[in-house]
mmCIF file of C-alpha atoms and ligand atoms in Angstrom:
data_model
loop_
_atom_site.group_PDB
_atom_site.id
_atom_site.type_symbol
_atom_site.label_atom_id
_atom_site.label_comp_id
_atom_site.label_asym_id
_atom_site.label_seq_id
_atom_site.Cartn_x
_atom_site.Cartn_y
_atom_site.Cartn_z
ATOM 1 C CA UNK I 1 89.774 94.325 78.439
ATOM 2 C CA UNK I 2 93.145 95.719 77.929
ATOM 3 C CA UNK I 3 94.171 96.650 74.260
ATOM 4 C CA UNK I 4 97.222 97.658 73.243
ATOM 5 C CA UNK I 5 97.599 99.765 69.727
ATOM 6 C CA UNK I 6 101.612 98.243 68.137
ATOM 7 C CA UNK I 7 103.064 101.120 65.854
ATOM 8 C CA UNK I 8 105.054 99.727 62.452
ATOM 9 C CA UNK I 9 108.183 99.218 64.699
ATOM 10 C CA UNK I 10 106.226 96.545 66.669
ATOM 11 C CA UNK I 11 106.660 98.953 70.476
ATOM 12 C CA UNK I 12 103.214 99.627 72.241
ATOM 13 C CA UNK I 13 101.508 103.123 70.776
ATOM 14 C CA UNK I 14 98.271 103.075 72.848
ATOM 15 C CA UNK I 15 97.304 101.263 75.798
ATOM 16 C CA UNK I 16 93.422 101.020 75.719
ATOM 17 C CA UNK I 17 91.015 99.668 78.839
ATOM 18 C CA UNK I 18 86.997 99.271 77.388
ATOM 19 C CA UNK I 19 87.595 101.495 74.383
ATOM 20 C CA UNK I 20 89.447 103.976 76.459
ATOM 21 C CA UNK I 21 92.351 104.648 76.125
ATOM 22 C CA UNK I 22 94.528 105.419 79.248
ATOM 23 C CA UNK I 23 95.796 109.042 77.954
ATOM 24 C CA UNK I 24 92.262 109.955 77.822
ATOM 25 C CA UNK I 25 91.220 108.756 81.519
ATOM 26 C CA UNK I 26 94.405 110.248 82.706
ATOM 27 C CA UNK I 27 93.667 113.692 81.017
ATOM 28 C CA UNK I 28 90.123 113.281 82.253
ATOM 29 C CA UNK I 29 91.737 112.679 85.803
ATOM 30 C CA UNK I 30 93.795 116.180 85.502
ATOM 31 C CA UNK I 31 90.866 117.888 84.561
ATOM 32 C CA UNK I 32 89.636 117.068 88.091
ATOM 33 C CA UNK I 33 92.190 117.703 89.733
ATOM 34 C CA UNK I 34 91.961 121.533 88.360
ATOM 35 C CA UNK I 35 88.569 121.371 88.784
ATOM 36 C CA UNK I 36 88.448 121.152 92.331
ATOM 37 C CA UNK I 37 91.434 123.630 92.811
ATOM 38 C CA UNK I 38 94.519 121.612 92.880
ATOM 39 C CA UNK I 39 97.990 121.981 90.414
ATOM 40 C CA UNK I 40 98.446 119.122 88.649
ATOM 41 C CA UNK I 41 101.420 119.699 88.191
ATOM 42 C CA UNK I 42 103.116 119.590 91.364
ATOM 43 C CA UNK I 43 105.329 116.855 93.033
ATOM 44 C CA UNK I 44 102.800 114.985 95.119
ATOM 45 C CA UNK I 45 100.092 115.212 92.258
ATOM 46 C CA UNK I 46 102.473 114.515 88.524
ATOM 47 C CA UNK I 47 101.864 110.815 89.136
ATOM 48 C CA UNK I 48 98.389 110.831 90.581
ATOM 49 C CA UNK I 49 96.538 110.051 87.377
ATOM 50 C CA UNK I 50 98.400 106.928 87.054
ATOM 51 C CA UNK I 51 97.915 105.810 89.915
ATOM 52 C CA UNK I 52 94.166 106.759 90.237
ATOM 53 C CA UNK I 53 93.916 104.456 86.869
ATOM 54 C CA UNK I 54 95.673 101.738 88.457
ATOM 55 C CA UNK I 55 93.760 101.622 91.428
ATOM 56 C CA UNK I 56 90.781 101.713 89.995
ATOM 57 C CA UNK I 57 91.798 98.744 87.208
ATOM 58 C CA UNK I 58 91.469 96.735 90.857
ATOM 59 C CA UNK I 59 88.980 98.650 92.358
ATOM 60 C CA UNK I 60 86.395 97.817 89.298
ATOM 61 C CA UNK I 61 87.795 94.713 88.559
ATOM 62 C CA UNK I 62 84.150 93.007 88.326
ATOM 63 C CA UNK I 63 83.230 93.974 84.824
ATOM 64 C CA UNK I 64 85.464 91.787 83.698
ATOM 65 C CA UNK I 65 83.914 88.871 85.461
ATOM 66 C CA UNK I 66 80.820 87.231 85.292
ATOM 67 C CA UNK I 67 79.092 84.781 88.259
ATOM 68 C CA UNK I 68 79.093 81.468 85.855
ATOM 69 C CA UNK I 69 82.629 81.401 85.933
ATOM 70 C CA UNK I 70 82.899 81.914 89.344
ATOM 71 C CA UNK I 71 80.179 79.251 90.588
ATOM 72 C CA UNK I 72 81.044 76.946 87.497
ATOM 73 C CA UNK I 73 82.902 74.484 90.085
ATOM 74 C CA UNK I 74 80.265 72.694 92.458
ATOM 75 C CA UNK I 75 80.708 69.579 94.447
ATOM 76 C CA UNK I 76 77.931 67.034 94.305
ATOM 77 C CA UNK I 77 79.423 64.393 96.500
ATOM 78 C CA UNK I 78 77.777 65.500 99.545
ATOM 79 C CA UNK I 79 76.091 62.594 100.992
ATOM 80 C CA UNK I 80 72.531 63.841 100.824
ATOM 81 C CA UNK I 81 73.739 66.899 102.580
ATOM 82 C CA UNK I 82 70.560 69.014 102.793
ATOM 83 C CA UNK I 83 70.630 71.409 105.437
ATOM 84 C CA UNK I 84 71.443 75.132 105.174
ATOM 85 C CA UNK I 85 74.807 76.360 104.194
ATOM 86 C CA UNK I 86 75.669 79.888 105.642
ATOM 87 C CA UNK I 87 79.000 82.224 105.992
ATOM 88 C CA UNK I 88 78.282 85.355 107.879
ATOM 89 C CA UNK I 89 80.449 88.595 108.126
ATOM 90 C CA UNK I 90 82.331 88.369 104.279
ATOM 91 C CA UNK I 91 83.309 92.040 104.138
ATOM 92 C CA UNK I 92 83.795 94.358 101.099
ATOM 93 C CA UNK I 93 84.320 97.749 99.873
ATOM 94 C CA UNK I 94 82.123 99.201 96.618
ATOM 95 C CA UNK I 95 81.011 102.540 95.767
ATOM 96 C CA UNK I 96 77.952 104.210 95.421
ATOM 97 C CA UNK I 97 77.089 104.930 91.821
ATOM 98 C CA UNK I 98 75.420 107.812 92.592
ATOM 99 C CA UNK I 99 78.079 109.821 94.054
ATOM 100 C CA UNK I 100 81.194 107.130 93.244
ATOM 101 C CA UNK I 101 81.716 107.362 97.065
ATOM 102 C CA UNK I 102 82.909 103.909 99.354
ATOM 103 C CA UNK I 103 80.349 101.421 100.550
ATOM 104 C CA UNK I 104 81.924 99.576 103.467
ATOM 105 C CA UNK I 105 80.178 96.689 105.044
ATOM 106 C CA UNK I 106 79.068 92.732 105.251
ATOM 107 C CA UNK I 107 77.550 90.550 102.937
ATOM 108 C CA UNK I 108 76.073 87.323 105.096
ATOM 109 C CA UNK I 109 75.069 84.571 102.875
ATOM 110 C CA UNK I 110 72.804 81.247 103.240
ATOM 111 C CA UNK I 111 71.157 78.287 101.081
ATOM 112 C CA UNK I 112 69.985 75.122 101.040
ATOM 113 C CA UNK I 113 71.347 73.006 98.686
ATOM 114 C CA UNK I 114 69.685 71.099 96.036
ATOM 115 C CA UNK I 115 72.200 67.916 95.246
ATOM 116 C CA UNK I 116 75.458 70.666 94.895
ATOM 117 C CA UNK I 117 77.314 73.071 97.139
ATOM 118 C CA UNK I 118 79.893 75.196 96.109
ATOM 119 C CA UNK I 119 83.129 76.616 98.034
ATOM 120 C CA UNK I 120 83.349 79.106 100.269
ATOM 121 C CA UNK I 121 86.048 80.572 98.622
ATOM 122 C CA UNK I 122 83.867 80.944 95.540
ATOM 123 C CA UNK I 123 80.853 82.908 97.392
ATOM 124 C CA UNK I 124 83.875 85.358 98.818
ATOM 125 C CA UNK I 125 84.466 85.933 95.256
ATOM 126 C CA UNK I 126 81.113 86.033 93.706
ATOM 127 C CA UNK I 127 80.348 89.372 96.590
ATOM 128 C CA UNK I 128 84.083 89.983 95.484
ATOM 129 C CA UNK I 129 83.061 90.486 91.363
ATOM 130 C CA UNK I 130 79.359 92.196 92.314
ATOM 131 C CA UNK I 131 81.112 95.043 94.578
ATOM 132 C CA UNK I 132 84.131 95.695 92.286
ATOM 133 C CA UNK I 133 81.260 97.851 90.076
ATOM 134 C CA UNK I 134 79.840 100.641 90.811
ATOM 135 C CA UNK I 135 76.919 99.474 92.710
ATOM 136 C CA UNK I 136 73.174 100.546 94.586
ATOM 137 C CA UNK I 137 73.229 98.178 97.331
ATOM 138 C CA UNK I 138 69.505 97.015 97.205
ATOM 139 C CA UNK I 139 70.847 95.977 93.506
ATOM 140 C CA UNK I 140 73.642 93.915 94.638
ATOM 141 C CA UNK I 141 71.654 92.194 97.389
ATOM 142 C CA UNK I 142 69.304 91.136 94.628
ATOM 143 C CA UNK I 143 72.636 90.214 92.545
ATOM 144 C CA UNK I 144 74.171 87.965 94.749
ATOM 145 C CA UNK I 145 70.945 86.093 95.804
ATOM 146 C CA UNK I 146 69.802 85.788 92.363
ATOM 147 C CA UNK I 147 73.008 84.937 90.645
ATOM 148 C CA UNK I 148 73.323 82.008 93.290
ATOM 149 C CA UNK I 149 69.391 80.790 92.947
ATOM 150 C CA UNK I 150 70.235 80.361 88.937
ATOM 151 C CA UNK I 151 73.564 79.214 88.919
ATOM 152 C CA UNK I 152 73.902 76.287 92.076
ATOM 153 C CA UNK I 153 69.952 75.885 91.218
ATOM 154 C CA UNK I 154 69.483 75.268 95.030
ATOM 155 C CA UNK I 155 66.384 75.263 96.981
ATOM 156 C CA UNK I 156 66.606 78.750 98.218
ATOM 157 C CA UNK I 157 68.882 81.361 98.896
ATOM 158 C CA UNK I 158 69.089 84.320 101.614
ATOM 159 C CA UNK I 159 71.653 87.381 101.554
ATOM 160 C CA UNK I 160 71.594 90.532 104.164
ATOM 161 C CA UNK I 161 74.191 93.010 103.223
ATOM 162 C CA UNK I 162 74.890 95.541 105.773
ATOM 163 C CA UNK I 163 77.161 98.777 105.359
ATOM 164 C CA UNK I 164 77.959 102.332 105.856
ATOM 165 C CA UNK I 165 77.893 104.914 102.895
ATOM 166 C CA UNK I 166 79.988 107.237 102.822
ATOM 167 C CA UNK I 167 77.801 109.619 100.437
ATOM 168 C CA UNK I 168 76.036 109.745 103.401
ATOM 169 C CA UNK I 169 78.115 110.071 106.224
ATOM 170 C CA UNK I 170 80.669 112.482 105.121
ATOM 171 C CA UNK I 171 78.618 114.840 103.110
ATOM 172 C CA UNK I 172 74.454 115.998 102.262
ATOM 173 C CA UNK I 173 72.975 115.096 105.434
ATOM 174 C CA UNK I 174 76.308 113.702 107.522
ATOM 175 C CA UNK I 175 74.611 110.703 109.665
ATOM 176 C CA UNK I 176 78.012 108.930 110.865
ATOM 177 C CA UNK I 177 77.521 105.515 111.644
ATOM 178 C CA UNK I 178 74.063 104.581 110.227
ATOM 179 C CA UNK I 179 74.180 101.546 108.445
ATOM 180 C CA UNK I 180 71.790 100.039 105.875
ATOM 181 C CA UNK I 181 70.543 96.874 106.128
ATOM 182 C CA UNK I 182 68.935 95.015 102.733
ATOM 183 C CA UNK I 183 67.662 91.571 102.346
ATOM 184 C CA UNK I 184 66.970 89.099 99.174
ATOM 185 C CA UNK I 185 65.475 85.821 99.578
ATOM 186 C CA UNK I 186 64.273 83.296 96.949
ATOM 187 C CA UNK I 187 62.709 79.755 96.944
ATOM 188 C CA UNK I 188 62.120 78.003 100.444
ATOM 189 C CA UNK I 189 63.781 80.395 102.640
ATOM 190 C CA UNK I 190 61.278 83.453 100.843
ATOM 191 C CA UNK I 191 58.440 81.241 101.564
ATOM 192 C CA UNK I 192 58.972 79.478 104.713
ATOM 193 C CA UNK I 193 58.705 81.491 107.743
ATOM 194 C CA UNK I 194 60.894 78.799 109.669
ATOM 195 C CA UNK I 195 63.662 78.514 106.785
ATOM 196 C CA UNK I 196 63.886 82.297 106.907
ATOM 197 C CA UNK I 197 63.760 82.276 110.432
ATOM 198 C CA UNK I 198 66.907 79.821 110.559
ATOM 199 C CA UNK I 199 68.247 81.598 108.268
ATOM 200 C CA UNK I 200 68.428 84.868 109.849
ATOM 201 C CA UNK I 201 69.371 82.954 113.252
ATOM 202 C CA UNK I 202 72.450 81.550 111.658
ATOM 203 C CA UNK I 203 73.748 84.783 110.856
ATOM 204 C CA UNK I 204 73.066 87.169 113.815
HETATM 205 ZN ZN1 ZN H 1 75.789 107.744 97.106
#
């Protein structure tokens, strides 16, 4: 939520994000950049803070969202249409919350549809709104899965999220190229082997 503070002569004082305001996250920004040796002060860094708060006003755009304004548009003209719905390979960048370092990878998505479907544009965005936060990914497996259970009220729903952290790979223990794999299934596709089976067939 942006704020902005009007002084008596009606021009913009204080521009606030969350109950922050920006001169404090940009001072907090210069602090690191001293911290970790730099000058703050020099050409290539003067307008760094600025755009560190910029980017990450994008990069964390998801607290501002929420998933039943996202999925809030379903179609229920679908003939009958029963069988499972899946979209494999939607890919996305988050970051760790431990260490505020990237998580690259895949989201691959399925359900079965209980008289409503939704877009695919809208599950891009709902795996859009959960990664734009800091994140754990076990936690936003479980996010997507159940925020689509409740909110299309379907018969089941399956999510595998695959990616690469980079808390992992560039620093501690440095394993390049392992990725994690996590899984969250609910209703008929958690408790039918053959549902979870096609399931996981549909996406490999
Ligand atoms: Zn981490």
């Amino acid at each position: 939520m942006n704020i902005v503070e009007k002084n008596l002569s009606g021009t913009p004082e204080k521009e606030f994000r969350n109950g922050v305001a920006n001169d404090d996250a940009k001072r907090a920004l210069v602090l690191l950049l001293k911290w970790i040796g730099e000058d703050p002060e020099r050409e290539g860094l003067k307008e760094t803070p600025k755009r560190v708060l910029k980017a990450y006003k994008e990069w964390f755009a998801g607290y501002n969202q929420n998933p039943s304004e996202i999925l809030s548009k379903t179609f229920k003209e679908v003939q009958g249409y029963k069988e499972m719905i899946s979209l494999k390979d939607i890919s996305f960048h988050s970051f760790c919350e431990h260490h505020f370092a990237p998580i690259i990878g895949k989201v691959h998505i399925g359900y079965i549809p209980n008289k409503k479907v939704v877009g695919l544009s809208k599950l891009a965005r709902l795996i859009e709104m959960f990664a734009r936060r800091l994140q754990v990914q076990e936690k936003m497996t479980a996010e997507i899965g159940n925020s689509l259970q409740t909110h299309l009220d379907c018969l089941g729903v399956g999510v595998v999220v695959e990616a690469e952290h980079y808390c992992m790979c560039s620093r501690g223990i440095k394993k390049q190229g392992a990725v994690m794999k996590t899984k969250h299934f609910t209703g008929v596709i958690l408790n039918d082997p053959e549902k979870k089976n096609e399931f996981m067939s549909s996406i490999s």
